[in-house]
Short mmCIF file of C-alpha atoms in Angstrom, two decimals:
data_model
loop_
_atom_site.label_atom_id
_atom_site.label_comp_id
_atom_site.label_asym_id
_atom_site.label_seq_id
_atom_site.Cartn_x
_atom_site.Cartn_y
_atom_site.Cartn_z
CA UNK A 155 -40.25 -1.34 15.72
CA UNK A 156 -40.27 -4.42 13.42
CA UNK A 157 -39.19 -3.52 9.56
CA UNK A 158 -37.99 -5.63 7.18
CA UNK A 159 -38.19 -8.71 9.18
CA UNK A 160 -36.10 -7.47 12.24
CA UNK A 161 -37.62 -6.62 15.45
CA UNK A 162 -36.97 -4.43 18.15
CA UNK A 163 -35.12 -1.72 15.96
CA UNK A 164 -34.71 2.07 17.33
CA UNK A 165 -34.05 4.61 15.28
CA UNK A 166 -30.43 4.44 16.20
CA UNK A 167 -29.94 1.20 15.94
CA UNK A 168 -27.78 0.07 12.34
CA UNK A 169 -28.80 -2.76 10.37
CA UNK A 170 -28.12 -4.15 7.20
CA UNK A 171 -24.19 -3.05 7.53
CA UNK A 172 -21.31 -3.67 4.92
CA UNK A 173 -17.92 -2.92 5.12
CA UNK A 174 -15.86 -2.37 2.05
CA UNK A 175 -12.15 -2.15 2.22
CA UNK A 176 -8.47 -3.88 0.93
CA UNK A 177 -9.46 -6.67 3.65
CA UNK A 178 -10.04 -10.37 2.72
CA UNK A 179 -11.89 -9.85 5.61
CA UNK A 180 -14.44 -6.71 4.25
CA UNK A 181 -18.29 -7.59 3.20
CA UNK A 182 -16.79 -6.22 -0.44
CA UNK A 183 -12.98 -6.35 -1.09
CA UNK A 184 -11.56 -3.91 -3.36
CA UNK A 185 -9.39 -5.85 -6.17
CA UNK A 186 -6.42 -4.62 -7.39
CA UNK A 187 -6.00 -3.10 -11.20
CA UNK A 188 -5.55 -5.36 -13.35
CA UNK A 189 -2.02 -4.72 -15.13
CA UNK A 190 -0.38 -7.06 -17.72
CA UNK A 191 3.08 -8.49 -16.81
CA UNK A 192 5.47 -7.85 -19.48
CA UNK A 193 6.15 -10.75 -21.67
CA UNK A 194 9.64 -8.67 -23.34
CA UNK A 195 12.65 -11.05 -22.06
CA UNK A 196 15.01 -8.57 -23.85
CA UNK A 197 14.73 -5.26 -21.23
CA UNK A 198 17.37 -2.90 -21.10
CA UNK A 199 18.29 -2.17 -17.47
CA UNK A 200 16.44 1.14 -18.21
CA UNK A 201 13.14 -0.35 -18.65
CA UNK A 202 13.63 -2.95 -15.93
CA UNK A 203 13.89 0.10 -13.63
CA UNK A 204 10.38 1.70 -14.99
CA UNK A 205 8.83 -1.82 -14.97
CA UNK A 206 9.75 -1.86 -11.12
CA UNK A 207 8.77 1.51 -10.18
CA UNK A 208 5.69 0.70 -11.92
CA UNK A 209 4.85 -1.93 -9.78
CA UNK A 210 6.17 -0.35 -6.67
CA UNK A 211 3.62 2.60 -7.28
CA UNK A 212 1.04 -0.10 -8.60
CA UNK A 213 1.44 -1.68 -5.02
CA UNK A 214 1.34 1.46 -3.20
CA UNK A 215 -1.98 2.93 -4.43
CA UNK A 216 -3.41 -0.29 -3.58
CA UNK A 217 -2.39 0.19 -0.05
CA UNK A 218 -4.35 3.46 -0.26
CA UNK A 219 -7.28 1.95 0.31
CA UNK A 220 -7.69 0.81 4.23
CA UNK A 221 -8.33 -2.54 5.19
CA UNK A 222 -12.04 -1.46 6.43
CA UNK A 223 -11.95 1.79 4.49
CA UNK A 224 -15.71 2.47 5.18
CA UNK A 225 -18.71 1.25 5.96
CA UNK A 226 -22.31 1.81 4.47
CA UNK A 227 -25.50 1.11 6.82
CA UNK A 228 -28.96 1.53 6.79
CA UNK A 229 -31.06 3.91 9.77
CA UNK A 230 -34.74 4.08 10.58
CA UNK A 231 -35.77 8.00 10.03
CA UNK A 232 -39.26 8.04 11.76
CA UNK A 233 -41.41 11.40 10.43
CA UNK A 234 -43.53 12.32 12.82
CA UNK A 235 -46.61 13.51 10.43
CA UNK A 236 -50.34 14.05 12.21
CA UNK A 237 -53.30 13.26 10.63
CA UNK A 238 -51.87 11.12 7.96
CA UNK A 239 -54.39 8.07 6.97
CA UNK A 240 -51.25 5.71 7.17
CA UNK A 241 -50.79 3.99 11.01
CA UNK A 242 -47.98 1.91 12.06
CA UNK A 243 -50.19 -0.58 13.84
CA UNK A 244 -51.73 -2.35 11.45
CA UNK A 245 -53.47 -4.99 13.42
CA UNK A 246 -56.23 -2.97 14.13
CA UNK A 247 -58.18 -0.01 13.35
CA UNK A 248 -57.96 3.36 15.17
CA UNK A 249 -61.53 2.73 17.11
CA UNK A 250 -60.50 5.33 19.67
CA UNK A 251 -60.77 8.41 17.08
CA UNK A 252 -57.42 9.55 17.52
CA UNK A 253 -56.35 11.06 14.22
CA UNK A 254 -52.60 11.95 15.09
CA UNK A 255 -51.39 8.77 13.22
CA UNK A 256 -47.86 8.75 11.75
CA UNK A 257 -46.06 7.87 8.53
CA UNK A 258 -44.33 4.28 8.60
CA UNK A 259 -40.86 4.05 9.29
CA UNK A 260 -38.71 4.98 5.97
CA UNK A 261 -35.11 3.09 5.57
CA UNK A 262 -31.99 5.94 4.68
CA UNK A 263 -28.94 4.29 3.55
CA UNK A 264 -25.43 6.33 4.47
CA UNK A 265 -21.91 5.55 3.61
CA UNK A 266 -19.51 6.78 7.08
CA UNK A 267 -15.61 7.11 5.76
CA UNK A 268 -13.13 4.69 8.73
CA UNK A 269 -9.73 5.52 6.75
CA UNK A 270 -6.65 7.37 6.89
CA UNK A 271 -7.06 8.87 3.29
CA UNK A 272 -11.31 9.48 3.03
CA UNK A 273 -14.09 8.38 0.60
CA UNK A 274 -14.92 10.46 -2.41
CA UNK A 275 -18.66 10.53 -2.92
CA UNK A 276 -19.61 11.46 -6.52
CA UNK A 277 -16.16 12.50 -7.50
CA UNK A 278 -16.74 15.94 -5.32
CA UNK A 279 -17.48 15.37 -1.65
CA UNK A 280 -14.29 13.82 0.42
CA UNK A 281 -15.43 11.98 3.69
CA UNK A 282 -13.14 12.42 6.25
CA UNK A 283 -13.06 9.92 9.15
CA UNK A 284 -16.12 9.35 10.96
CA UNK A 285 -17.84 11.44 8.73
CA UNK A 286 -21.21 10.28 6.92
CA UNK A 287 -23.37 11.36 4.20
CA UNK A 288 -26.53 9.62 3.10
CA UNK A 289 -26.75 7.85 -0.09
CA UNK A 290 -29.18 7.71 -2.89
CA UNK A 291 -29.52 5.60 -6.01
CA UNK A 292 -26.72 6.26 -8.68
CA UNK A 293 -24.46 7.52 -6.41
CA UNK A 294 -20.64 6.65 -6.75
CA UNK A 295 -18.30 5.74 -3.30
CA UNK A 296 -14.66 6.28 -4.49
CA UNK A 297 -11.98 4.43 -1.84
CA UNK A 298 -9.09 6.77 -3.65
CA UNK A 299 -8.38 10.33 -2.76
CA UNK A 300 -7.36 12.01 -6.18
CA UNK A 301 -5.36 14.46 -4.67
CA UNK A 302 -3.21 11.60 -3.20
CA UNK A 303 -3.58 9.85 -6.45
CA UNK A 304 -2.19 12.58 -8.46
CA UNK A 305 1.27 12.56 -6.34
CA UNK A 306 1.31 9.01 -8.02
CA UNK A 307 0.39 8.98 -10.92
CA UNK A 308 0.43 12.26 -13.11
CA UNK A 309 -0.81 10.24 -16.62
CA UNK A 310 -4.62 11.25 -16.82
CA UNK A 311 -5.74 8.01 -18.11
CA UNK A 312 -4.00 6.11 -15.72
CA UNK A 313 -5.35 8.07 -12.74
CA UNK A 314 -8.96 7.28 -14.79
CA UNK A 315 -8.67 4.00 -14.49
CA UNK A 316 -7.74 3.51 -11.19
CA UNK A 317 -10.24 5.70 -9.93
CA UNK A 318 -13.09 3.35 -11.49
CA UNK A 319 -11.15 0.22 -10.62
CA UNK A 320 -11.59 1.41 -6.97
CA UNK A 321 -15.55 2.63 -7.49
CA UNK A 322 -18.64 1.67 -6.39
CA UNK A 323 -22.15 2.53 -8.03
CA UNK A 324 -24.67 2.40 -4.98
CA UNK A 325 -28.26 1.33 -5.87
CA UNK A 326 -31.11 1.32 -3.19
CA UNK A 327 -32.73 -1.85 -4.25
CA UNK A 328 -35.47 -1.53 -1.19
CA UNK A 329 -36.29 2.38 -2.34
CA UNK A 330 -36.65 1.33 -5.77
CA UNK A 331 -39.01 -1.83 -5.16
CA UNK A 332 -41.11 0.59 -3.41
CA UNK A 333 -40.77 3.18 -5.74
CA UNK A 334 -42.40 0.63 -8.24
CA UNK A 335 -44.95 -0.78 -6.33
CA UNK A 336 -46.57 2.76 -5.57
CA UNK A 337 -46.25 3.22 -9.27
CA UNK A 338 -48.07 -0.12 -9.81
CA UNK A 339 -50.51 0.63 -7.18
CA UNK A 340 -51.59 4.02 -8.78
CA UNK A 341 -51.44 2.89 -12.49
CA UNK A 342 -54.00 -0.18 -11.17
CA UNK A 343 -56.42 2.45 -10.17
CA UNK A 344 -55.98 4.79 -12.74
CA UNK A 345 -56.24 2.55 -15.52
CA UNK A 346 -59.05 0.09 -13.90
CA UNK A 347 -56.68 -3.09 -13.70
CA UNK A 348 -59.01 -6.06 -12.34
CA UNK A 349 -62.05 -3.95 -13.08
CA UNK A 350 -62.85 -4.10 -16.54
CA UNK A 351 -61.70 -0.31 -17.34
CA UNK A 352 -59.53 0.44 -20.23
#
């Protein structure tokens, strides 16, 4: 199969693979939360101490997240739908009369947890190692585990804002082009774009 400019795909075969993860190395590297350095040169010893164990715990939910903490790739799903008037060969037309034609080849995106602590998908579904789900537009990929999280840090706000500092909106930029084409497409016809209608 040829889609999207690459040729020779199976339906097993991933393409179009990111990983995301604390690694320099990752396609998208999580950054650590931003946190202000105290600028108070008169600390008791008291608030040194809370200043360091801040820091300490600042360091250690940053090391949470796995160098290559997951992975999101993209997987031909191939329907296999008789008599539809779509073919996948379209260099020619079907001069044999064979109707049992088939839908083209439609792209699913998933997001497959590789860590030690999982991947929270839309702040309910943990990922466990190795396992997947597919992804749709607006969905959320989380590289904390809040139960983890909560050992940490107990201050609700806090644990708010590391949770988005560590979250990724997902957006299916292929599914919504094509999404707005067909919508293009129809509203042409309906409305008699090019044709004089009104």
């Amino acid at each position: 199969l040829t889609f999207l400019g690459l040729n020779n795909l199976l339906p097993s075969d991933r393409f179009n693979e990111y990983v995301l993860g604390r690694s320099a190395k990752a396609d998208i590297t999580a950054q650590k939360l931003d946190i202000p350095a105290t600028t108070n040169t008169n600390q008791t010893e008291q608030q040194k101490q809370q200043e360091e164990k801040k820091r300490k715990s600042h360091d250690y939910i940053h090391a949470m997240i796995s160098n290559r903490h997951c992975r999101m790739y993209c997987l031909l799903n191939l329907p296999n739908k008789p008599n539809n008037s779509i073919i996948q060969n379209n260099n020619a037309n079907n001069t044999n009369g064979n109707n049992n034609t088939q839908h083209p080849p439609e792209m699913e995106v998933f997001v497959e947890d590789t860590s030690g602590n999982g991947t929270l998908i839309n702040g309910t579904t943990l990922l466990r190692k190795n396992e997947r789900r597919k992804l749709h537009t607006g969905d959320v990929i989380c590289l904390l585990n809040p139960k983890l999280l909560y050992k940490k840090i107990r201050n609700g706000n806090e644990r708010k804002r590391y949770m988005q500092q560590y979250s990724y909106v997902f957006v299916n930029l292929y599914e919504q082009e094509r999404h707005w084409n067909y919508n293009y497409s129809s509203s042409q016809s309906l409305c008699g774009v090019g044709g004089g209608g009104g």
